[in-house]
Amino acid sequence: MTQPALDLVIAALEKIREKSDRAPRASRTALARLQAGPVGASLPEACTSRKERRLQAPNKADLLAAVRERVGACTKCAHLACSRTQTVFGVGNPDADLMFIGEAPGADEDHQGEPFVGRAGQLLTRILKAMNFAREDVYIANILKCRPDMPAGSFGNRAPTPTEMQTCRPYLVEQIDIIQPRVLVALGAVAVEGLLGTRAAMRELRGRWHTYNSIPLMITYHPAYLLRNQAPSEKRKVWEDMLQVLERLEKPISERQRNYFM
Ligand code: SF4
């Protein structure tokens, strides 16, 4: 495909992605790889070795960096662009098998520019450690990349509105398209609403497999819920969900891990 024709295709798909609930079928990653392919190369494609083509293709970190740059300059939600300290894009391994999705940055995340660094984030890090993962092993992102604004003088955080989530969602879709994790975990009902457009009680959603674009999706409680409700039975529910995730990833599970919060 010639470069001008490819540019037209990308522009058309971006429009569809912005206006529609349904993601277009060609991922930006696929298009970026096409774009980086041997378009106009002097050798016919058949002469380009697989290894050479791999070298020409941008890696996931580069693709994510390009999205991060657009997010950093984004003003689609004018009120949030004015109130944020910075955007909070996502953190972790671009080649991660496991990706966690939360709802939106809070005050700590807005301040530090990284998702899940406040008290709830520290709990998520402990959950990861119990799963034998470091934060650097997985990828963590939110539906919303800007902190939902609060009335002047008020404290705390608010949940993002459906409109805010709908506006920001395409960036998350791109992150997932690029990373292509083997398993997704949505943390809390707001993340589920932002990702799937589904509203339901957590007790109906959690603990069983769903799918997002053919990727297995586990839904569990947001760590902030566990901070509010410290009952071992609730911790056990989240842990059982994580055990299912480990099984899906074919990770070894020790007897000690199986017995947490029993
Ligand atoms: S929340 Fe998302 S869409 Fe809205 S301004 Fe921030 S980055 Fe842009």
PDB file of C-alpha atoms and ligand atoms in Angstrom:
ATOM      1  CA  MET A   1       0.000   0.000   0.000  1.00  0.00           C
ATOM      2  CA  THR A   2       1.393   3.444  -0.862  1.00  0.00           C
ATOM      3  CA  GLN A   3       2.057   5.909   1.946  1.00  0.00           C
ATOM      4  CA  PRO A   4      -0.667   8.473   0.986  1.00  0.00           C
ATOM      5  CA  ALA A   5      -3.251   5.668   0.767  1.00  0.00           C
ATOM      6  CA  LEU A   6      -2.176   4.324   4.159  1.00  0.00           C
ATOM      7  CA  ASP A   7      -2.407   7.797   5.712  1.00  0.00           C
ATOM      8  CA  LEU A   8      -5.984   8.054   4.409  1.00  0.00           C
ATOM      9  CA  VAL A   9      -6.872   4.664   5.928  1.00  0.00           C
ATOM     10  CA  ILE A  10      -5.389   5.648   9.303  1.00  0.00           C
ATOM     11  CA  ALA A  11      -7.236   8.982   9.328  1.00  0.00           C
ATOM     12  CA  ALA A  12     -10.538   7.249   8.487  1.00  0.00           C
ATOM     13  CA  LEU A  13     -10.056   4.636  11.220  1.00  0.00           C
ATOM     14  CA  GLU A  14      -9.184   7.311  13.770  1.00  0.00           C
ATOM     15  CA  LYS A  15     -12.465   9.081  12.944  1.00  0.00           C
ATOM     16  CA  ILE A  16     -14.437   5.847  13.374  1.00  0.00           C
ATOM     17  CA  ARG A  17     -12.647   5.144  16.659  1.00  0.00           C
ATOM     18  CA  GLU A  18     -13.506   8.593  18.021  1.00  0.00           C
ATOM     19  CA  LYS A  19     -17.136   8.609  16.918  1.00  0.00           C
ATOM     20  CA  SER A  20     -18.198   5.025  17.460  1.00  0.00           C
ATOM     21  CA  ASP A  21     -18.590   2.736  20.446  1.00  0.00           C
ATOM     22  CA  ARG A  22     -17.088  -0.064  18.395  1.00  0.00           C
ATOM     23  CA  ALA A  23     -13.389  -0.125  17.734  1.00  0.00           C
ATOM     24  CA  PRO A  24     -12.484  -0.497  14.059  1.00  0.00           C
ATOM     25  CA  ARG A  25     -11.176  -3.941  13.292  1.00  0.00           C
ATOM     26  CA  ALA A  26      -7.650  -2.920  12.254  1.00  0.00           C
ATOM     27  CA  SER A  27      -5.623  -1.947  15.319  1.00  0.00           C
ATOM     28  CA  ARG A  28      -3.407   1.104  15.292  1.00  0.00           C
ATOM     29  CA  THR A  29      -0.543  -1.279  16.061  1.00  0.00           C
ATOM     30  CA  ALA A  30      -1.189  -3.255  12.919  1.00  0.00           C
ATOM     31  CA  LEU A  31      -1.358  -0.057  10.919  1.00  0.00           C
ATOM     32  CA  ALA A  32       1.802   1.320  12.502  1.00  0.00           C
ATOM     33  CA  ARG A  33       3.575  -1.899  11.653  1.00  0.00           C
ATOM     34  CA  LEU A  34       2.292  -1.687   8.095  1.00  0.00           C
ATOM     35  CA  GLN A  35       3.496   1.885   7.967  1.00  0.00           C
ATOM     36  CA  ALA A  36       6.930   0.830   9.184  1.00  0.00           C
ATOM     37  CA  GLY A  37       7.083  -2.010   6.705  1.00  0.00           C
ATOM     38  CA  PRO A  38       9.094  -1.941   3.515  1.00  0.00           C
ATOM     39  CA  VAL A  39       6.780   0.528   1.691  1.00  0.00           C
ATOM     40  CA  GLY A  40       8.606   1.743  -1.396  1.00  0.00           C
ATOM     41  CA  ALA A  41      11.661  -0.338  -0.567  1.00  0.00           C
ATOM     42  CA  SER A  42      13.902  -1.060  -3.477  1.00  0.00           C
ATOM     43  CA  LEU A  43      13.806  -4.825  -2.876  1.00  0.00           C
ATOM     44  CA  PRO A  44      10.559  -6.707  -3.431  1.00  0.00           C
ATOM     45  CA  GLU A  45       8.924  -7.747  -0.148  1.00  0.00           C
ATOM     46  CA  ALA A  46       9.656 -11.387  -0.872  1.00  0.00           C
ATOM     47  CA  CYS A  47      13.367 -10.536  -0.675  1.00  0.00           C
ATOM     48  CA  THR A  48      13.078  -8.916   2.778  1.00  0.00           C
ATOM     49  CA  SER A  49      13.841 -11.471   5.436  1.00  0.00           C
ATOM     50  CA  ARG A  50      11.524 -11.955   8.407  1.00  0.00           C
ATOM     51  CA  LYS A  51      14.320 -10.795  10.716  1.00  0.00           C
ATOM     52  CA  GLU A  52      14.792  -7.572   8.740  1.00  0.00           C
ATOM     53  CA  ARG A  53      11.066  -6.876   8.854  1.00  0.00           C
ATOM     54  CA  ARG A  54      11.064  -7.415  12.625  1.00  0.00           C
ATOM     55  CA  LEU A  55      13.903  -4.920  12.935  1.00  0.00           C
ATOM     56  CA  GLN A  56      11.966  -2.355  10.890  1.00  0.00           C
ATOM     57  CA  ALA A  57       8.781  -2.714  12.947  1.00  0.00           C
ATOM     58  CA  PRO A  58       8.482  -0.250  15.834  1.00  0.00           C
ATOM     59  CA  ASN A  59       8.494  -2.000  19.192  1.00  0.00           C
ATOM     60  CA  LYS A  60       5.672  -1.745  21.702  1.00  0.00           C
ATOM     61  CA  ALA A  61       7.542   0.781  23.849  1.00  0.00           C
ATOM     62  CA  ASP A  62       7.898   3.127  20.852  1.00  0.00           C
ATOM     63  CA  LEU A  63       4.236   2.717  19.937  1.00  0.00           C
ATOM     64  CA  LEU A  64       3.173   3.436  23.524  1.00  0.00           C
ATOM     65  CA  ALA A  65       5.471   6.459  23.658  1.00  0.00           C
ATOM     66  CA  ALA A  66       3.716   7.900  20.606  1.00  0.00           C
ATOM     67  CA  VAL A  67       0.303   7.496  22.275  1.00  0.00           C
ATOM     68  CA  ARG A  68       1.684   8.930  25.536  1.00  0.00           C
ATOM     69  CA  GLU A  69       2.787  12.033  23.646  1.00  0.00           C
ATOM     70  CA  ARG A  70      -0.714  12.573  22.232  1.00  0.00           C
ATOM     71  CA  VAL A  71      -2.278  11.998  25.665  1.00  0.00           C
ATOM     72  CA  GLY A  72       0.112  14.527  27.223  1.00  0.00           C
ATOM     73  CA  ALA A  73      -1.162  17.205  24.848  1.00  0.00           C
ATOM     74  CA  CYS A  74      -4.821  16.150  24.958  1.00  0.00           C
ATOM     75  CA  THR A  75      -7.446  18.792  25.796  1.00  0.00           C
ATOM     76  CA  LYS A  76     -10.558  16.889  24.679  1.00  0.00           C
ATOM     77  CA  CYS A  77     -12.047  17.375  28.160  1.00  0.00           C
ATOM     78  CA  ALA A  78     -11.306  21.084  28.548  1.00  0.00           C
ATOM     79  CA  HIS A  79     -12.289  21.136  32.237  1.00  0.00           C
ATOM     80  CA  LEU A  80      -9.879  18.279  33.083  1.00  0.00           C
ATOM     81  CA  ALA A  81      -7.069  19.644  30.930  1.00  0.00           C
ATOM     82  CA  CYS A  82      -7.311  22.865  32.970  1.00  0.00           C
ATOM     83  CA  SER A  83      -7.441  21.226  36.380  1.00  0.00           C
ATOM     84  CA  ARG A  84      -4.886  18.403  35.988  1.00  0.00           C
ATOM     85  CA  THR A  85      -1.293  18.685  37.170  1.00  0.00           C
ATOM     86  CA  GLN A  86      -0.309  16.250  34.423  1.00  0.00           C
ATOM     87  CA  THR A  87      -1.763  13.349  32.511  1.00  0.00           C
ATOM     88  CA  VAL A  88      -1.327   9.856  33.965  1.00  0.00           C
ATOM     89  CA  PHE A  89      -0.717   7.554  31.031  1.00  0.00           C
ATOM     90  CA  GLY A  90       0.207   4.131  32.381  1.00  0.00           C
ATOM     91  CA  VAL A  91       3.186   2.253  33.731  1.00  0.00           C
ATOM     92  CA  GLY A  92       4.860  -1.115  33.398  1.00  0.00           C
ATOM     93  CA  ASN A  93       6.105  -3.610  30.877  1.00  0.00           C
ATOM     94  CA  PRO A  94       4.975  -2.908  27.287  1.00  0.00           C
ATOM     95  CA  ASP A  95       5.288  -6.665  26.641  1.00  0.00           C
ATOM     96  CA  ALA A  96       3.289  -7.621  29.737  1.00  0.00           C
ATOM     97  CA  ASP A  97       1.141 -10.752  29.731  1.00  0.00           C
ATOM     98  CA  LEU A  98      -1.050  -9.192  32.402  1.00  0.00           C
ATOM     99  CA  MET A  99      -2.638  -5.736  32.323  1.00  0.00           C
ATOM    100  CA  PHE A 100      -4.644  -4.052  35.091  1.00  0.00           C
ATOM    101  CA  ILE A 101      -7.210  -1.366  34.379  1.00  0.00           C
ATOM    102  CA  GLY A 102      -8.444   1.075  36.990  1.00  0.00           C
ATOM    103  CA  GLU A 103     -10.796   4.016  36.750  1.00  0.00           C
ATOM    104  CA  ALA A 104      -8.984   7.370  36.997  1.00  0.00           C
ATOM    105  CA  PRO A 105      -6.051   9.102  38.685  1.00  0.00           C
ATOM    106  CA  GLY A 106      -6.605  10.425  42.181  1.00  0.00           C
ATOM    107  CA  ALA A 107      -4.751  13.273  43.847  1.00  0.00           C
ATOM    108  CA  ASP A 108      -1.582  11.206  44.462  1.00  0.00           C
ATOM    109  CA  GLU A 109      -1.486   9.926  40.904  1.00  0.00           C
ATOM    110  CA  ASP A 110      -2.117  13.403  39.478  1.00  0.00           C
ATOM    111  CA  HIS A 111       0.781  14.659  41.583  1.00  0.00           C
ATOM    112  CA  GLN A 112       3.220  11.856  40.665  1.00  0.00           C
ATOM    113  CA  GLY A 113       2.102  11.153  37.091  1.00  0.00           C
ATOM    114  CA  GLU A 114       1.829   7.407  37.700  1.00  0.00           C
ATOM    115  CA  PRO A 115      -1.292   5.256  38.203  1.00  0.00           C
ATOM    116  CA  PHE A 116      -1.966   3.435  41.478  1.00  0.00           C
ATOM    117  CA  VAL A 117       0.624   5.096  43.714  1.00  0.00           C
ATOM    118  CA  GLY A 118      -1.680   6.148  46.575  1.00  0.00           C
ATOM    119  CA  ARG A 119      -2.899   3.834  49.348  1.00  0.00           C
ATOM    120  CA  ALA A 120      -5.002   1.766  46.951  1.00  0.00           C
ATOM    121  CA  GLY A 121      -2.019   1.537  44.620  1.00  0.00           C
ATOM    122  CA  GLN A 122       0.224   0.324  47.419  1.00  0.00           C
ATOM    123  CA  LEU A 123      -2.303  -2.395  48.137  1.00  0.00           C
ATOM    124  CA  LEU A 124      -2.334  -3.352  44.452  1.00  0.00           C
ATOM    125  CA  THR A 125       1.473  -3.602  44.587  1.00  0.00           C
ATOM    126  CA  ARG A 126       1.144  -5.974  47.577  1.00  0.00           C
ATOM    127  CA  ILE A 127      -1.416  -8.082  45.720  1.00  0.00           C
ATOM    128  CA  LEU A 128       0.982  -8.268  42.775  1.00  0.00           C
ATOM    129  CA  LYS A 129       3.815  -9.294  45.078  1.00  0.00           C
ATOM    130  CA  ALA A 130       1.658 -12.088  46.514  1.00  0.00           C
ATOM    131  CA  MET A 131       1.143 -13.221  42.913  1.00  0.00           C
ATOM    132  CA  ASN A 132       4.958 -13.205  42.465  1.00  0.00           C
ATOM    133  CA  PHE A 133       4.864 -10.183  40.163  1.00  0.00           C
ATOM    134  CA  ALA A 134       6.647  -6.849  40.462  1.00  0.00           C
ATOM    135  CA  ARG A 135       4.912  -3.727  39.194  1.00  0.00           C
ATOM    136  CA  GLU A 136       7.466  -3.704  36.358  1.00  0.00           C
ATOM    137  CA  ASP A 137       6.274  -7.128  35.184  1.00  0.00           C
ATOM    138  CA  VAL A 138       2.699  -6.056  34.441  1.00  0.00           C
ATOM    139  CA  TYR A 139       1.106  -3.002  32.825  1.00  0.00           C
ATOM    140  CA  ILE A 140      -1.197  -0.707  34.787  1.00  0.00           C
ATOM    141  CA  ALA A 141      -3.452   1.942  33.248  1.00  0.00           C
ATOM    142  CA  ASN A 142      -6.693   3.751  33.912  1.00  0.00           C
ATOM    143  CA  ILE A 143      -9.751   4.413  31.773  1.00  0.00           C
ATOM    144  CA  LEU A 144      -9.239   8.156  32.306  1.00  0.00           C
ATOM    145  CA  LYS A 145      -5.839   9.761  31.911  1.00  0.00           C
ATOM    146  CA  CYS A 146      -6.674  12.979  33.793  1.00  0.00           C
ATOM    147  CA  ARG A 147      -7.780  13.346  37.386  1.00  0.00           C
ATOM    148  CA  PRO A 148     -11.525  14.087  37.598  1.00  0.00           C
ATOM    149  CA  ASP A 149     -11.725  17.681  38.819  1.00  0.00           C
ATOM    150  CA  MET A 150     -13.116  18.569  42.229  1.00  0.00           C
ATOM    151  CA  PRO A 151     -14.946  21.703  43.341  1.00  0.00           C
ATOM    152  CA  ALA A 152     -12.547  24.311  44.744  1.00  0.00           C
ATOM    153  CA  GLY A 153     -11.727  23.700  48.387  1.00  0.00           C
ATOM    154  CA  SER A 154     -13.017  20.122  48.471  1.00  0.00           C
ATOM    155  CA  PHE A 155     -10.901  17.057  49.155  1.00  0.00           C
ATOM    156  CA  GLY A 156     -10.926  13.487  47.931  1.00  0.00           C
ATOM    157  CA  ASN A 157     -11.533  12.097  44.482  1.00  0.00           C
ATOM    158  CA  ARG A 158     -14.631  11.639  42.382  1.00  0.00           C
ATOM    159  CA  ALA A 159     -15.534   8.927  39.898  1.00  0.00           C
ATOM    160  CA  PRO A 160     -15.279   9.850  36.228  1.00  0.00           C
ATOM    161  CA  THR A 161     -18.520  10.584  34.382  1.00  0.00           C
ATOM    162  CA  PRO A 162     -19.696   8.330  31.526  1.00  0.00           C
ATOM    163  CA  THR A 163     -18.962  11.166  29.069  1.00  0.00           C
ATOM    164  CA  GLU A 164     -15.419  11.618  30.376  1.00  0.00           C
ATOM    165  CA  MET A 165     -14.796   7.869  30.136  1.00  0.00           C
ATOM    166  CA  GLN A 166     -16.212   7.696  26.621  1.00  0.00           C
ATOM    167  CA  THR A 167     -13.991  10.585  25.550  1.00  0.00           C
ATOM    168  CA  CYS A 168     -10.793   9.108  26.973  1.00  0.00           C
ATOM    169  CA  ARG A 169     -11.472   5.427  26.243  1.00  0.00           C
ATOM    170  CA  PRO A 170      -9.834   5.393  22.762  1.00  0.00           C
ATOM    171  CA  TYR A 171      -6.430   5.924  24.403  1.00  0.00           C
ATOM    172  CA  LEU A 172      -6.908   2.855  26.591  1.00  0.00           C
ATOM    173  CA  VAL A 173      -8.080   0.883  23.561  1.00  0.00           C
ATOM    174  CA  GLU A 174      -4.828   1.826  21.841  1.00  0.00           C
ATOM    175  CA  GLN A 175      -2.774   0.784  24.873  1.00  0.00           C
ATOM    176  CA  ILE A 176      -4.468  -2.625  24.917  1.00  0.00           C
ATOM    177  CA  ASP A 177      -4.077  -2.982  21.129  1.00  0.00           C
ATOM    178  CA  ILE A 178      -0.348  -2.344  21.429  1.00  0.00           C
ATOM    179  CA  ILE A 179       0.375  -4.417  24.536  1.00  0.00           C
ATOM    180  CA  GLN A 180      -1.904  -7.326  23.569  1.00  0.00           C
ATOM    181  CA  PRO A 181      -1.801  -8.844  27.083  1.00  0.00           C
ATOM    182  CA  ARG A 182      -2.816 -12.466  27.545  1.00  0.00           C
ATOM    183  CA  VAL A 183      -5.094 -11.482  30.435  1.00  0.00           C
ATOM    184  CA  LEU A 184      -6.826  -8.244  31.445  1.00  0.00           C
ATOM    185  CA  VAL A 185      -8.019  -7.411  34.963  1.00  0.00           C
ATOM    186  CA  ALA A 186     -10.597  -4.648  35.474  1.00  0.00           C
ATOM    187  CA  LEU A 187     -10.553  -3.187  38.977  1.00  0.00           C
ATOM    188  CA  GLY A 188     -14.001  -2.111  40.106  1.00  0.00           C
ATOM    189  CA  ALA A 189     -17.363  -1.369  38.532  1.00  0.00           C
ATOM    190  CA  VAL A 190     -16.332   2.000  37.089  1.00  0.00           C
ATOM    191  CA  ALA A 191     -13.448   0.421  35.164  1.00  0.00           C
ATOM    192  CA  VAL A 192     -15.858  -2.213  33.845  1.00  0.00           C
ATOM    193  CA  GLU A 193     -18.316   0.474  32.732  1.00  0.00           C
ATOM    194  CA  GLY A 194     -15.524   2.400  31.009  1.00  0.00           C
ATOM    195  CA  LEU A 195     -14.138  -0.663  29.259  1.00  0.00           C
ATOM    196  CA  LEU A 196     -17.255  -2.671  28.375  1.00  0.00           C
ATOM    197  CA  GLY A 197     -20.015  -0.095  28.728  1.00  0.00           C
ATOM    198  CA  THR A 198     -21.692  -2.525  31.147  1.00  0.00           C
ATOM    199  CA  ARG A 199     -23.211  -1.382  34.427  1.00  0.00           C
ATOM    200  CA  ALA A 200     -23.814  -4.067  37.009  1.00  0.00           C
ATOM    201  CA  ALA A 201     -23.186  -4.866  40.642  1.00  0.00           C
ATOM    202  CA  MET A 202     -19.702  -6.160  41.354  1.00  0.00           C
ATOM    203  CA  ARG A 203     -21.082  -9.275  43.025  1.00  0.00           C
ATOM    204  CA  GLU A 204     -22.549 -10.225  39.622  1.00  0.00           C
ATOM    205  CA  LEU A 205     -19.456  -9.323  37.623  1.00  0.00           C
ATOM    206  CA  ARG A 206     -16.484 -10.501  39.627  1.00  0.00           C
ATOM    207  CA  GLY A 207     -15.012 -13.958  39.923  1.00  0.00           C
ATOM    208  CA  ARG A 208     -15.727 -15.177  36.414  1.00  0.00           C
ATOM    209  CA  TRP A 209     -14.227 -14.717  32.987  1.00  0.00           C
ATOM    210  CA  HIS A 210     -15.446 -12.107  30.545  1.00  0.00           C
ATOM    211  CA  THR A 211     -13.773 -11.087  27.292  1.00  0.00           C
ATOM    212  CA  TYR A 212     -12.677  -7.829  25.777  1.00  0.00           C
ATOM    213  CA  ASN A 213     -11.764  -8.078  22.077  1.00  0.00           C
ATOM    214  CA  SER A 214     -11.098 -11.803  22.525  1.00  0.00           C
ATOM    215  CA  ILE A 215      -8.754 -11.173  25.496  1.00  0.00           C
ATOM    216  CA  PRO A 216      -9.804 -12.974  28.713  1.00  0.00           C
ATOM    217  CA  LEU A 217     -10.955 -10.362  31.238  1.00  0.00           C
ATOM    218  CA  MET A 218     -11.212 -10.944  34.977  1.00  0.00           C
ATOM    219  CA  ILE A 219     -13.236  -8.462  37.000  1.00  0.00           C
ATOM    220  CA  THR A 220     -12.483  -7.944  40.643  1.00  0.00           C
ATOM    221  CA  TYR A 221     -12.939  -5.336  43.365  1.00  0.00           C
ATOM    222  CA  HIS A 222     -10.908  -2.124  43.261  1.00  0.00           C
ATOM    223  CA  PRO A 223      -8.207  -2.135  45.980  1.00  0.00           C
ATOM    224  CA  ALA A 224      -9.868   1.004  47.419  1.00  0.00           C
ATOM    225  CA  TYR A 225     -12.863  -1.216  48.235  1.00  0.00           C
ATOM    226  CA  LEU A 226     -10.608  -3.504  50.259  1.00  0.00           C
ATOM    227  CA  LEU A 227      -9.266  -0.496  52.157  1.00  0.00           C
ATOM    228  CA  ARG A 228     -12.837   0.425  53.109  1.00  0.00           C
ATOM    229  CA  ASN A 229     -13.860  -3.143  53.833  1.00  0.00           C
ATOM    230  CA  GLN A 230     -11.090  -5.062  55.556  1.00  0.00           C
ATOM    231  CA  ALA A 231     -13.068  -8.271  56.133  1.00  0.00           C
ATOM    232  CA  PRO A 232     -10.912 -11.342  55.321  1.00  0.00           C
ATOM    233  CA  SER A 233     -13.847 -12.728  53.316  1.00  0.00           C
ATOM    234  CA  GLU A 234     -13.647  -9.765  50.892  1.00  0.00           C
ATOM    235  CA  LYS A 235      -9.856 -10.054  50.624  1.00  0.00           C
ATOM    236  CA  ARG A 236     -10.303 -13.751  49.884  1.00  0.00           C
ATOM    237  CA  LYS A 237     -12.713 -12.938  47.026  1.00  0.00           C
ATOM    238  CA  VAL A 238     -10.120 -10.729  45.348  1.00  0.00           C
ATOM    239  CA  TRP A 239      -7.441 -13.321  45.977  1.00  0.00           C
ATOM    240  CA  GLU A 240      -9.597 -16.077  44.432  1.00  0.00           C
ATOM    241  CA  ASP A 241      -9.978 -13.897  41.350  1.00  0.00           C
ATOM    242  CA  MET A 242      -6.192 -13.490  41.228  1.00  0.00           C
ATOM    243  CA  LEU A 243      -5.703 -17.249  41.595  1.00  0.00           C
ATOM    244  CA  GLN A 244      -7.869 -17.666  38.492  1.00  0.00           C
ATOM    245  CA  VAL A 245      -5.649 -15.137  36.726  1.00  0.00           C
ATOM    246  CA  LEU A 246      -2.506 -17.057  37.713  1.00  0.00           C
ATOM    247  CA  GLU A 247      -4.059 -20.285  36.482  1.00  0.00           C
ATOM    248  CA  ARG A 248      -4.987 -18.657  33.172  1.00  0.00           C
ATOM    249  CA  LEU A 249      -1.400 -17.456  32.804  1.00  0.00           C
ATOM    250  CA  GLU A 250      -0.213 -20.997  33.619  1.00  0.00           C
ATOM    251  CA  LYS A 251       1.846 -19.758  36.581  1.00  0.00           C
ATOM    252  CA  PRO A 252       2.763 -22.163  39.361  1.00  0.00           C
ATOM    253  CA  ILE A 253       0.683 -21.664  42.519  1.00  0.00           C
ATOM    254  CA  SER A 254       2.080 -22.742  45.888  1.00  0.00           C
ATOM    255  CA  GLU A 255       0.007 -24.266  48.675  1.00  0.00           C
ATOM    256  CA  ARG A 256       0.696 -21.141  50.730  1.00  0.00           C
ATOM    257  CA  GLN A 257      -0.705 -18.942  47.956  1.00  0.00           C
ATOM    258  CA  ARG A 258      -3.804 -21.134  47.677  1.00  0.00           C
ATOM    259  CA  ASN A 259      -4.484 -20.716  51.399  1.00  0.00           C
ATOM    260  CA  TYR A 260      -4.217 -16.921  51.707  1.00  0.00           C
ATOM    261  CA  PHE A 261      -7.117 -15.346  53.664  1.00  0.00           C
ATOM    262  CA  MET A 262      -8.709 -18.728  54.393  1.00  0.00           C
TER     263      MET A 262
HETATM  264  S1  SF4 B   1      -9.353  12.662  30.322  1.00  0.00           S
HETATM  265 FE1  SF4 B   1      -8.466  11.774  28.462  1.00  0.00          FE
HETATM  266  S2  SF4 B   1      -9.648  12.644  26.780  1.00  0.00           S
HETATM  267 FE2  SF4 B   1     -10.035  13.936  28.582  1.00  0.00          FE
HETATM  268  S3  SF4 B   1      -8.478  15.565  28.437  1.00  0.00           S
HETATM  269 FE3  SF4 B   1      -7.605  13.942  29.727  1.00  0.00          FE
HETATM  270  S4  SF4 B   1      -6.432  12.687  28.266  1.00  0.00           S
HETATM  271 FE4  SF4 B   1      -7.834  13.942  27.047  1.00  0.00          FE
END
